[in-house]
Amino acid sequence: MLPTIQTSAATFFLLFLLVGCPAALGGPKPHPHRLPCKRLVFYFHDVLYNGHNSNNATATIVGAPAWGNTTLLAGQNHFGDLVIFDDPITLDNNLRSTPVGRAQGFYLYDKKDIFTAWLGFSFVFNSTQHKGSINFAGADPLMNKTRDISVIGGTGDFFMSRGVATLMTDAFEGEVYFRLRVDIKLYECW
Amino acid sequence: MLPTIQTSAATFFLLFLLVGCPAALGGPKPHPHRLPCKRLVFYFHDVLYNGHNSNNATATIVGAPAWGNTTLLAGQNHFGDLVIFDDPITLDNNLRSTPVGRAQGFYLYDKKDIFTAWLGFSFVFNSTQHKGSINFAGADPLMNKTRDISVIGGTGDFFMSRGVATLMTDAFEGEVYFRLRVDIKLYECW
Amino acid sequence: MLPTIQTSAATFFLLFLLVGCPAALGGPKPHPHRLPCKRLVFYFHDVLYNGHNSNNATATIVGAPAWGNTTLLAGQNHFGDLVIFDDPITLDNNLRSTPVGRAQGFYLYDKKDIFTAWLGFSFVFNSTQHKGSINFAGADPLMNKTRDISVIGGTGDFFMSRGVATLMTDAFEGEVYFRLRVDIKLYECW
């Protein structure tokens, strides 16, 4: 009977390993669990420079196509406009709430027949609650209610993080202001 | 004799663990296998705006150095030109094949004495076959026959993917059209 | 007594698995070790084009806000300036040392009231010592003595690498030259 017990123990460990370490084994099997190890929700607020709002602006056009310029978003759904931003991050959807960090980087509009963007930016935190940065990249088909971009890395409290962030346009006022809700789900936490 | 069996089972599991989970163990050992868990080959087609092809153009210069402009690629191997694109992805090398997705993002030329580029972009799919996006970044020394960039993340069907994409210039027509073959090899699949 | 031995072996393996494979298990537990699997220190040197140094320049402004241009860094802490670079990498802090590779990509200044940048670039190596590339992205609050960005991927010798790079401004001469020390710590090595 003892050999049987041993075999079942062996089988148990073998199964555990195969189920538990697919990524490490480099196998083609999908990961069994998609539960975030950390989840954070923030809002950030973008006020685009238009030639008349230099005090309030948090973002500015720095590249434009031949048919555009740096104070007015271009025609053709802003195709070719490149914007650099330093936007306040808040815990709720109020632009006047105390910022908990800054969203810094760039977005660009990259389609002629519909609004679509591509983002490369970081959330930078330096408060008692969070220290460090989360780095993002990905396509933002912004006419969709929600869209996912990648968390490609992190530092400090977010050391080596990876995950997915779900973006939702929470407000949009003409071509000057928008607010994004960012639901960050980290699946690799160190 | 039974203790011996137990010991060998223990040794087996220990070895299995050490071989199977090097990444998870954070050790300096190289990963034993470099077999992709998913492999995909696509082509994408870039038609650059030159002032006369606004109907066909899928890409446009949006940033240029002092010696350049946004309708003509600059001298010195285009050093300093920044291009935003929304290029059709096809399964074969025919520009007129039905696109299966869009390649969206930017490339920039970053060397004076030879053609070299840097890419940040996504493959965006929304078909019955693929839904989601694959995000890429990396250097593209485009005079080399093949060159590797990184898959830095993914969403949807490509949730949390990581890997390497091998680029090959499949066609090049003056300064208006090029076609890249992209051989995507994912080594982390969830 | 034998069942006891078996139990303790089982417990040992179970503990080993739980401690050894947290990332693979997808659990929320922090990684027990933060020891790099590879560490590399380099310097790179950025000479910005200013209209008078075309022979020496390794970088050039290609995007600027409405209040700036492409030969002079803009006011307001260069907010909105986008720079493309192809900088030599050296092993020591001497600009004239033989380069061991090139740092290629872009940086952008993204804050009005203080110097802060965002970087997307690669280290490209093609020597007997290193072949392949390391890809970086992240926020660079450059007034801090040290700051961390992410290693988001790699190719060749740095296949599938992930980690953190600590930047330090090693020299800064007006608006024409700076030198960064880059301490690369890889935590995922394949």
Coordinates of C-alpha atoms in Angstrom, one line a residue:
Chain A
M1 CA 0.0 0.0 0.0
L2 CA 2.9 2.4 0.7
P3 CA 4.0 2.5 -2.9
T4 CA 0.5 3.6 -3.9
I5 CA 0.7 6.5 -1.4
Q6 CA 4.0 7.5 -2.8
T7 CA 2.7 7.4 -6.3
S8 CA -0.3 9.6 -5.5
A9 CA 2.0 12.1 -3.7
A10 CA 4.2 12.1 -6.8
T11 CA 1.2 12.6 -9.1
F12 CA 0.0 15.4 -6.9
F13 CA 3.3 17.3 -7.0
L14 CA 3.6 16.7 -10.7
L15 CA 0.1 18.1 -11.4
F16 CA 0.7 21.0 -9.0
L17 CA 3.8 21.9 -10.9
L18 CA 2.3 21.6 -14.3
V19 CA -0.7 23.7 -13.3
G20 CA 1.2 26.1 -11.1
C21 CA 4.2 27.0 -13.3
P22 CA 3.1 27.2 -17.0
A23 CA 4.8 30.5 -17.6
A24 CA 8.1 29.3 -16.1
L25 CA 7.9 26.1 -18.1
G26 CA 7.5 28.2 -21.2
G27 CA 4.7 26.0 -22.5
P28 CA 1.9 27.0 -24.8
K29 CA -0.8 26.4 -22.2
P30 CA -2.9 29.4 -21.2
H31 CA -2.4 30.7 -17.6
P32 CA -5.1 29.1 -15.4
H33 CA -5.8 32.2 -13.4
R34 CA -6.4 35.8 -14.5
L35 CA -6.8 37.4 -11.1
P36 CA -4.9 40.6 -10.6
C37 CA -2.3 40.7 -7.7
K38 CA -2.9 44.4 -7.4
R39 CA -5.7 46.7 -8.6
L40 CA -5.8 50.5 -8.6
V41 CA -8.2 53.0 -10.1
F42 CA -7.3 56.6 -10.9
Y43 CA -8.4 59.5 -13.0
F44 CA -6.3 61.8 -15.0
H45 CA -7.1 65.2 -16.5
D46 CA -5.7 66.6 -19.8
V47 CA -6.0 70.3 -20.6
L48 CA -4.6 70.9 -24.1
Y49 CA -2.9 74.2 -24.9
N50 CA -4.8 76.1 -27.6
G51 CA -3.0 79.5 -27.7
H52 CA -5.1 81.1 -25.0
N53 CA -4.8 78.9 -21.9
S54 CA -1.2 78.7 -21.1
N55 CA -1.8 79.0 -17.3
N56 CA -4.1 76.0 -17.2
A57 CA -2.8 73.8 -20.0
T58 CA -1.2 70.5 -18.9
A59 CA -0.5 69.3 -22.5
T60 CA 0.7 70.7 -25.8
I61 CA 0.8 69.7 -29.4
V62 CA 4.5 69.3 -30.4
G63 CA 4.2 67.5 -33.7
A64 CA 1.6 67.9 -36.5
P65 CA 1.2 66.8 -40.1
A66 CA 1.6 69.2 -43.1
W67 CA -2.1 70.2 -42.8
G68 CA -1.9 71.0 -39.1
N69 CA -0.1 73.2 -36.5
T70 CA 0.8 73.2 -32.8
T71 CA -2.1 75.3 -31.5
L72 CA -5.0 73.6 -33.2
L73 CA -5.8 69.9 -33.5
A74 CA -5.6 68.9 -37.2
G75 CA -8.4 67.9 -39.5
Q76 CA -8.9 64.3 -40.5
N77 CA -9.6 63.2 -36.9
H78 CA -6.4 64.8 -35.7
F79 CA -4.3 62.2 -37.6
G80 CA -0.7 63.1 -37.1
D81 CA -1.0 65.2 -34.0
L82 CA 1.5 64.4 -31.3
V83 CA 0.9 65.7 -27.8
I84 CA 3.2 65.8 -24.7
F85 CA 1.4 66.0 -21.4
D86 CA 2.0 66.3 -17.6
D87 CA -1.5 65.7 -16.3
P88 CA -2.7 65.5 -12.6
I89 CA -3.8 62.2 -11.3
T90 CA -6.8 62.2 -8.9
L91 CA -8.6 59.5 -6.9
D92 CA -12.0 60.8 -8.0
N93 CA -13.3 62.4 -11.2
N94 CA -12.9 66.0 -9.9
L95 CA -10.2 68.1 -11.7
R96 CA -9.9 70.2 -8.5
S97 CA -9.2 67.3 -6.2
T98 CA -5.7 67.1 -4.7
P99 CA -3.5 65.3 -7.2
V100 CA -1.9 62.0 -6.0
G101 CA 0.6 61.9 -8.8
R102 CA 1.3 62.9 -12.4
A103 CA 0.6 61.2 -15.7
Q104 CA 3.5 62.1 -17.9
G105 CA 4.4 61.2 -21.5
F106 CA 2.8 61.5 -24.9
Y107 CA -0.2 60.5 -27.0
L108 CA -0.6 60.7 -30.8
Y109 CA -3.6 60.5 -33.1
D110 CA -3.0 57.9 -35.7
K111 CA -6.1 57.4 -37.9
K112 CA -7.7 59.5 -40.6
D113 CA -11.2 58.2 -40.6
I114 CA -11.9 57.8 -36.9
F115 CA -10.4 59.0 -33.5
T116 CA -7.7 56.6 -32.5
A117 CA -4.7 57.3 -30.4
W118 CA -1.5 55.6 -29.2
L119 CA -0.1 56.2 -25.8
G120 CA 3.3 56.0 -24.1
F121 CA 3.4 57.4 -20.6
S122 CA 4.0 56.9 -16.9
F123 CA 2.1 57.4 -13.7
V124 CA 4.6 59.0 -11.3
F125 CA 3.9 58.9 -7.6
N126 CA 5.8 60.5 -4.8
S127 CA 3.4 60.5 -1.8
T128 CA 3.1 58.7 1.5
Q129 CA 0.7 56.3 -0.2
H130 CA 2.7 55.4 -3.4
K131 CA 6.3 55.9 -4.4
G132 CA 7.5 54.9 -7.8
S133 CA 6.2 54.7 -11.3
I134 CA 4.0 52.6 -13.6
N135 CA 4.8 52.6 -17.3
F136 CA 2.2 52.2 -20.0
A137 CA 2.1 51.7 -23.7
G138 CA -0.6 50.7 -26.2
A139 CA -3.3 51.6 -28.7
D140 CA -6.3 53.6 -27.6
P141 CA -9.2 53.2 -30.0
L142 CA -10.9 56.0 -28.0
M143 CA -14.4 55.8 -29.6
N144 CA -14.8 52.4 -27.7
K145 CA -16.3 52.7 -24.3
T146 CA -13.4 50.8 -22.7
R147 CA -10.1 49.8 -24.2
D148 CA -7.0 48.0 -22.8
I149 CA -3.4 49.1 -22.9
S150 CA -0.4 47.3 -21.4
V151 CA 1.5 48.0 -18.2
I152 CA 5.0 47.3 -19.5
G153 CA 6.9 47.9 -16.3
G154 CA 7.2 49.7 -13.0
T155 CA 9.6 51.0 -10.4
G156 CA 9.6 51.6 -6.6
D157 CA 6.4 50.3 -5.1
F158 CA 5.5 49.0 -8.6
F159 CA 8.9 47.3 -9.1
M160 CA 8.8 45.0 -12.2
S161 CA 5.0 45.2 -12.5
R162 CA 3.2 44.0 -15.6
G163 CA -0.5 44.0 -16.4
V164 CA -3.3 45.6 -18.3
A165 CA -5.0 49.0 -17.8
T166 CA -8.5 49.6 -18.9
L167 CA -9.2 53.1 -20.1
M168 CA -12.6 54.8 -20.1
T169 CA -13.2 58.4 -21.3
D170 CA -15.0 59.8 -18.3
A171 CA -15.5 63.3 -19.7
F172 CA -14.7 65.2 -23.0
E173 CA -15.2 68.9 -23.5
G174 CA -14.5 70.1 -27.0
E175 CA -10.9 69.9 -28.0
V176 CA -9.5 71.3 -24.7
Y177 CA -10.3 68.9 -21.9
F178 CA -10.7 65.2 -21.4
R179 CA -10.6 63.0 -18.4
L180 CA -9.7 59.3 -18.4
R181 CA -10.6 56.7 -15.8
V182 CA -7.7 54.2 -15.6
D183 CA -8.4 50.8 -14.0
I184 CA -5.0 49.2 -13.5
K185 CA -4.8 45.5 -13.0
L186 CA -1.4 44.1 -12.3
Y187 CA -0.9 40.4 -12.9
E188 CA 2.8 40.3 -12.1
C189 CA 3.8 41.7 -8.7
W190 CA 7.2 41.4 -7.2
Chain B
M1 CA 14.3 0.0 0.1
L2 CA 11.4 2.3 0.5
P3 CA 13.4 5.2 1.8
T4 CA 15.5 5.0 -1.3
I5 CA 12.4 5.3 -3.5
Q6 CA 11.3 8.3 -1.5
T7 CA 14.7 9.9 -1.9
S8 CA 14.7 9.4 -5.6
A9 CA 11.2 10.9 -5.8
A10 CA 12.3 13.8 -3.8
T11 CA 15.4 14.3 -6.0
F12 CA 13.2 14.1 -9.1
F13 CA 10.9 16.8 -7.9
L14 CA 13.7 19.0 -6.7
L15 CA 15.4 18.7 -10.1
F16 CA 12.1 19.3 -11.9
L17 CA 11.5 22.4 -9.9
L18 CA 15.0 23.8 -10.5
V19 CA 14.8 23.1 -14.2
G20 CA 11.2 24.0 -14.7
C21 CA 11.0 27.3 -12.8
P22 CA 14.2 29.3 -13.3
A23 CA 12.4 32.5 -14.1
A24 CA 10.2 32.3 -11.1
L25 CA 13.1 31.5 -8.9
G26 CA 14.7 34.7 -10.1
G27 CA 18.0 33.0 -10.6
P28 CA 20.7 33.9 -13.1
K29 CA 20.4 30.7 -15.0
P30 CA 19.4 31.0 -18.7
H31 CA 15.9 29.6 -19.6
P32 CA 16.4 26.1 -20.8
H33 CA 13.9 26.3 -23.7
R34 CA 13.4 29.0 -26.3
L35 CA 10.3 27.6 -28.0
P36 CA 7.5 30.1 -28.7
C37 CA 4.2 29.4 -27.2
K38 CA 2.5 31.2 -30.1
R39 CA 3.8 32.2 -33.5
L40 CA 2.2 34.5 -36.0
V41 CA 3.4 36.0 -39.3
F42 CA 1.9 39.1 -40.9
Y43 CA 2.8 41.8 -43.4
F44 CA 2.1 45.5 -43.0
H45 CA 2.2 48.2 -45.6
D46 CA 3.3 51.8 -45.2
V47 CA 2.4 54.5 -47.7
L48 CA 4.0 57.8 -46.7
Y49 CA 2.3 61.1 -47.3
N50 CA 4.4 63.2 -49.8
G51 CA 2.0 66.1 -50.5
H52 CA 0.4 64.4 -53.5
N53 CA -1.1 61.2 -52.2
S54 CA -3.5 62.1 -49.4
N55 CA -6.0 59.5 -50.5
N56 CA -3.7 56.6 -50.4
A57 CA -1.3 57.7 -47.6
T58 CA -1.4 55.6 -44.4
A59 CA 1.5 57.5 -42.7
T60 CA 2.7 61.1 -42.3
I61 CA 5.8 62.9 -41.1
V62 CA 4.9 64.9 -38.0
G63 CA 8.3 65.8 -36.6
A64 CA 11.4 66.8 -38.5
P65 CA 14.8 68.3 -37.7
A66 CA 15.7 71.9 -38.6
W67 CA 16.9 70.8 -42.0
G68 CA 13.7 68.9 -42.8
N69 CA 9.9 69.4 -43.2
T70 CA 6.7 67.3 -43.0
T71 CA 6.3 66.4 -46.7
L72 CA 9.7 65.3 -47.6
L73 CA 12.0 62.9 -45.7
A74 CA 15.1 64.8 -44.5
G75 CA 18.6 64.4 -45.7
Q76 CA 21.3 62.6 -43.6
N77 CA 19.4 59.3 -43.9
H78 CA 16.2 60.9 -42.6
F79 CA 17.8 61.5 -39.2
G80 CA 15.2 63.2 -37.0
D81 CA 12.1 62.4 -39.0
L82 CA 9.2 61.2 -36.9
V83 CA 6.3 59.4 -38.7
I84 CA 2.8 58.4 -37.4
F85 CA 1.1 55.5 -39.2
D86 CA -2.1 53.5 -39.4
D87 CA -1.0 50.7 -41.8
P88 CA -3.1 47.8 -43.0
I89 CA -2.0 44.3 -41.9
T90 CA -2.4 41.5 -44.3
L91 CA -1.7 37.7 -44.2
D92 CA 0.2 37.8 -47.5
N93 CA 2.5 40.3 -49.2
N94 CA -0.3 41.9 -51.3
L95 CA -1.2 45.4 -50.5
R96 CA -4.7 44.8 -51.9
S97 CA -5.4 41.8 -49.8
T98 CA -8.2 42.2 -47.2
P99 CA -6.6 43.7 -44.1
V100 CA -6.9 41.5 -40.9
G101 CA -6.0 44.4 -38.6
R102 CA -4.1 47.7 -38.4
A103 CA -0.5 48.5 -37.4
Q104 CA -0.7 51.8 -35.5
G105 CA 1.9 54.0 -33.8
F106 CA 5.1 55.7 -34.8
Y107 CA 8.6 55.2 -36.2
L108 CA 11.5 57.6 -36.2
Y109 CA 14.8 57.7 -38.0
D110 CA 17.6 58.1 -35.6
K111 CA 21.0 57.9 -37.3
K112 CA 22.9 60.3 -39.6
D113 CA 25.2 58.0 -41.4
I114 CA 22.9 55.0 -42.1
F115 CA 19.2 54.2 -42.2
T116 CA 18.1 53.2 -38.7
A117 CA 14.8 53.5 -37.0
W118 CA 13.0 53.1 -33.7
L119 CA 9.5 51.8 -33.5
G120 CA 6.6 52.0 -31.0
F121 CA 3.4 50.6 -32.3
S122 CA 0.6 48.1 -31.9
F123 CA -1.1 45.5 -34.0
V124 CA -4.8 46.0 -33.4
F125 CA -7.2 43.2 -34.3
N126 CA -10.9 43.1 -34.3
S127 CA -11.9 40.1 -36.4
T128 CA -13.4 36.7 -35.8
Q129 CA -9.9 35.3 -35.9
H130 CA -8.1 37.7 -33.5
K131 CA -9.4 40.2 -31.0
G132 CA -7.0 42.4 -29.0
S133 CA -3.7 44.0 -29.5
I134 CA 0.0 43.2 -29.5
N135 CA 2.4 46.0 -28.4
F136 CA 5.9 46.4 -29.8
A137 CA 8.9 48.6 -29.1
G138 CA 12.5 48.5 -30.2
A139 CA 15.4 49.5 -32.5
D140 CA 15.1 48.7 -36.2
P141 CA 18.5 48.8 -37.9
L142 CA 16.7 48.5 -41.2
M143 CA 19.7 47.9 -43.5
N144 CA 20.0 44.4 -41.8
K145 CA 18.1 41.7 -43.6
T146 CA 16.3 40.7 -40.3
R147 CA 16.2 42.5 -37.0
D148 CA 14.4 41.8 -33.7
I149 CA 12.2 44.1 -31.7
S150 CA 10.4 43.3 -28.4
V151 CA 6.8 42.4 -27.8
I152 CA 6.2 44.3 -24.6
G153 CA 2.7 43.4 -23.9
G154 CA -0.7 42.5 -25.2
T155 CA -4.5 42.6 -24.6
G156 CA -7.5 40.5 -25.5
D157 CA -6.4 37.3 -27.2
F158 CA -2.8 38.4 -26.6
F159 CA -3.4 39.2 -22.9
M160 CA 0.0 39.7 -21.1
S161 CA 2.0 38.4 -24.0
R162 CA 5.8 38.9 -24.3
G163 CA 8.1 37.9 -27.0
V164 CA 10.3 38.9 -29.9
A165 CA 9.2 40.0 -33.4
T166 CA 11.6 39.5 -36.3
L167 CA 11.2 42.2 -39.0
M168 CA 12.2 41.9 -42.6
T169 CA 11.8 44.5 -45.3
D170 CA 9.8 42.7 -47.9
A171 CA 9.5 45.6 -50.4
F172 CA 10.8 49.1 -50.6
E173 CA 9.7 51.6 -53.3
G174 CA 11.5 54.9 -53.2
E175 CA 10.4 57.1 -50.2
V176 CA 6.7 56.4 -50.5
Y177 CA 6.1 52.7 -49.9
F178 CA 7.5 49.9 -47.8
R179 CA 6.3 46.6 -46.7
L180 CA 7.5 44.7 -43.6
R181 CA 7.2 41.0 -42.8
V182 CA 6.7 40.5 -39.1
D183 CA 7.4 37.1 -37.6
I184 CA 5.9 37.3 -34.1
K185 CA 7.2 34.7 -31.6
L186 CA 5.6 34.9 -28.2
Y187 CA 7.4 33.2 -25.3
E188 CA 5.0 34.2 -22.5
C189 CA 1.4 33.3 -23.2
W190 CA -1.3 33.5 -20.5
Chain C
M1 CA 7.0 6.0 10.7
L2 CA 7.3 6.0 7.0
P3 CA 4.1 7.9 6.4
T4 CA 5.5 10.7 8.5
I5 CA 8.6 10.9 6.3
Q6 CA 6.4 11.1 3.3
T7 CA 4.3 13.9 4.8
S8 CA 7.4 15.9 5.6
A9 CA 8.7 15.4 2.1
A10 CA 5.3 16.5 0.7
T11 CA 5.3 19.6 3.0
F12 CA 8.9 20.4 1.9
F13 CA 8.0 20.3 -1.8
L14 CA 4.8 22.3 -1.2
L15 CA 6.6 25.0 0.7
F16 CA 9.3 25.0 -1.9
L17 CA 6.8 25.5 -4.7
L18 CA 4.9 28.3 -2.9
V19 CA 8.1 30.1 -2.1
G20 CA 9.8 29.4 -5.4
C21 CA 7.2 30.1 -7.9
P22 CA 5.0 33.1 -6.8
A23 CA 5.1 34.8 -10.2
A24 CA 4.2 31.7 -12.0
L25 CA 1.4 31.0 -9.5
G26 CA 0.0 34.5 -10.3
G27 CA -0.4 35.2 -6.6
P28 CA -0.3 38.5 -4.9
K29 CA 2.7 37.7 -2.8
P30 CA 5.8 39.8 -3.3
H31 CA 8.8 38.1 -4.9
P32 CA 11.1 36.9 -2.1
H33 CA 14.3 37.9 -3.8
R34 CA 15.3 41.1 -5.6
L35 CA 18.7 40.0 -6.8
P36 CA 19.6 40.9 -10.4
C37 CA 20.4 37.9 -12.7
K38 CA 22.6 40.3 -14.7
R39 CA 24.0 43.7 -14.1
L40 CA 25.7 46.1 -16.5
V41 CA 26.9 49.7 -16.1
F42 CA 27.3 52.0 -19.1
Y43 CA 27.6 55.7 -19.9
F44 CA 26.0 57.5 -22.9
H45 CA 26.7 60.9 -24.3
D46 CA 24.2 63.3 -25.8
V47 CA 25.3 66.2 -28.0
L48 CA 22.3 68.3 -29.0
Y49 CA 22.2 70.0 -32.3
N50 CA 22.0 73.8 -31.9
G51 CA 22.4 75.1 -35.4
H52 CA 26.2 75.3 -35.2
N53 CA 27.5 71.8 -34.3
S54 CA 26.2 69.6 -37.1
N55 CA 29.4 67.6 -37.2
N56 CA 29.4 66.7 -33.5
A57 CA 25.7 66.5 -32.8
T58 CA 24.2 63.1 -31.9
A59 CA 20.7 64.4 -31.1
T60 CA 18.3 66.9 -32.6
I61 CA 15.0 68.5 -31.6
V62 CA 12.2 67.3 -33.9
G63 CA 9.1 68.5 -32.2
A64 CA 8.5 71.6 -30.2
P65 CA 5.5 73.5 -28.7
A66 CA 4.1 76.7 -30.3
W67 CA 6.6 78.8 -28.3
G68 CA 9.6 76.8 -29.4
N69 CA 11.6 75.7 -32.4
T70 CA 13.9 72.9 -33.5
T71 CA 17.3 74.6 -32.9
L72 CA 16.8 76.0 -29.4
L73 CA 15.3 74.2 -26.3
A74 CA 12.0 75.9 -25.4
G75 CA 11.3 78.0 -22.4
Q76 CA 9.2 76.7 -19.5
N77 CA 11.8 74.0 -18.7
H78 CA 11.8 72.8 -22.3
F79 CA 8.2 71.5 -21.9
G80 CA 7.1 70.1 -25.2
D81 CA 10.5 69.6 -26.8
L82 CA 11.0 66.2 -28.4
V83 CA 14.5 65.0 -29.2
I84 CA 15.7 62.1 -31.3
F85 CA 19.1 60.7 -30.5
D86 CA 21.9 58.3 -31.6
D87 CA 24.3 58.5 -28.8
P88 CA 27.6 56.6 -28.2
I89 CA 27.7 54.2 -25.3
T90 CA 31.0 53.9 -23.4
L91 CA 32.3 51.8 -20.6
D92 CA 33.7 54.8 -18.7
N93 CA 32.7 58.5 -18.5
N94 CA 35.0 59.7 -21.3
L95 CA 33.2 60.9 -24.4
R96 CA 36.3 60.0 -26.5
S97 CA 36.4 56.4 -25.3
T98 CA 35.7 53.8 -28.0
P99 CA 32.0 53.3 -28.1
V100 CA 30.7 49.8 -27.3
G101 CA 27.2 50.4 -28.7
R102 CA 24.7 53.1 -29.5
A103 CA 21.8 54.5 -27.4
Q104 CA 19.0 55.2 -30.0
G105 CA 15.5 56.5 -29.6
F106 CA 13.9 59.6 -28.2
Y107 CA 13.4 61.8 -25.1
L108 CA 10.8 64.5 -24.5
Y109 CA 10.5 67.2 -21.8
D110 CA 7.1 67.0 -20.2
K111 CA 6.8 69.5 -17.3
K112 CA 6.5 73.3 -17.3
D113 CA 7.7 74.1 -13.8
I114 CA 10.7 71.7 -13.5
F115 CA 12.9 69.6 -15.7
T116 CA 11.4 66.2 -16.3
A117 CA 11.7 63.9 -19.2
W118 CA 10.2 60.7 -20.6
L119 CA 12.4 58.2 -22.5
G120 CA 11.9 55.5 -25.1
F121 CA 15.1 54.1 -26.5
S122 CA 17.3 51.1 -27.0
F123 CA 20.9 50.1 -26.3
V124 CA 22.1 48.5 -29.5
F125 CA 25.2 46.3 -29.3
N126 CA 27.1 44.6 -32.1
S127 CA 30.5 43.8 -30.7
T128 CA 32.4 40.6 -29.7
Q129 CA 31.3 41.3 -26.1
H130 CA 27.6 42.0 -26.6
K131 CA 25.2 41.4 -29.5
G132 CA 21.6 42.4 -29.4
S133 CA 19.5 45.2 -27.8
I134 CA 18.0 46.3 -24.5
N135 CA 14.8 48.3 -24.7
F136 CA 13.9 51.0 -22.2
A137 CA 10.9 53.2 -21.3
G138 CA 9.9 55.4 -18.5
A139 CA 9.8 58.7 -16.7
D140 CA 13.0 60.5 -15.9
P141 CA 12.6 63.2 -13.2
L142 CA 16.0 64.4 -14.0
M143 CA 16.5 66.8 -11.1
N144 CA 16.6 63.7 -8.8
K145 CA 20.1 62.3 -8.3
T146 CA 19.0 58.9 -9.4
R147 CA 15.8 57.7 -11.0
D148 CA 14.6 54.4 -12.3
I149 CA 13.1 53.5 -15.7
S150 CA 12.0 50.0 -16.9
V151 CA 13.8 47.5 -19.1
I152 CA 10.8 46.4 -21.1
G153 CA 12.4 43.8 -23.3
G154 CA 15.5 42.7 -25.1
T155 CA 16.9 40.7 -28.1
G156 CA 20.0 38.7 -28.9
D157 CA 22.2 38.3 -25.8
F158 CA 19.4 40.1 -23.9
F159 CA 16.6 37.9 -25.2
M160 CA 13.4 38.5 -23.3
S161 CA 15.1 40.6 -20.5
R162 CA 13.2 42.6 -18.0
G163 CA 14.5 44.8 -15.2
V164 CA 15.1 48.3 -14.0
A165 CA 17.8 50.8 -15.0
T166 CA 19.0 53.5 -12.6
L167 CA 19.9 56.7 -14.4
M168 CA 22.3 59.3 -13.0
T169 CA 23.3 62.5 -14.7
D170 CA 27.1 62.3 -14.7
A171 CA 27.7 65.6 -16.4
F172 CA 25.7 68.5 -17.8
E173 CA 27.2 71.3 -19.9
G174 CA 24.7 74.0 -20.7
E175 CA 22.1 73.0 -23.2
V176 CA 24.4 71.1 -25.6
Y177 CA 25.9 68.1 -23.7
F178 CA 24.9 65.7 -21.0
R179 CA 26.2 62.3 -20.0
L180 CA 24.1 59.7 -18.3
R181 CA 25.3 56.8 -16.2
V182 CA 23.0 53.8 -16.6
D183 CA 23.1 51.0 -14.1
I184 CA 21.1 48.1 -15.7
K185 CA 19.7 45.5 -13.4
L186 CA 18.0 42.6 -15.1
Y187 CA 15.7 40.5 -13.0
E188 CA 14.4 38.2 -15.7
C189 CA 17.1 36.5 -17.8
W190 CA 16.4 33.7 -20.3

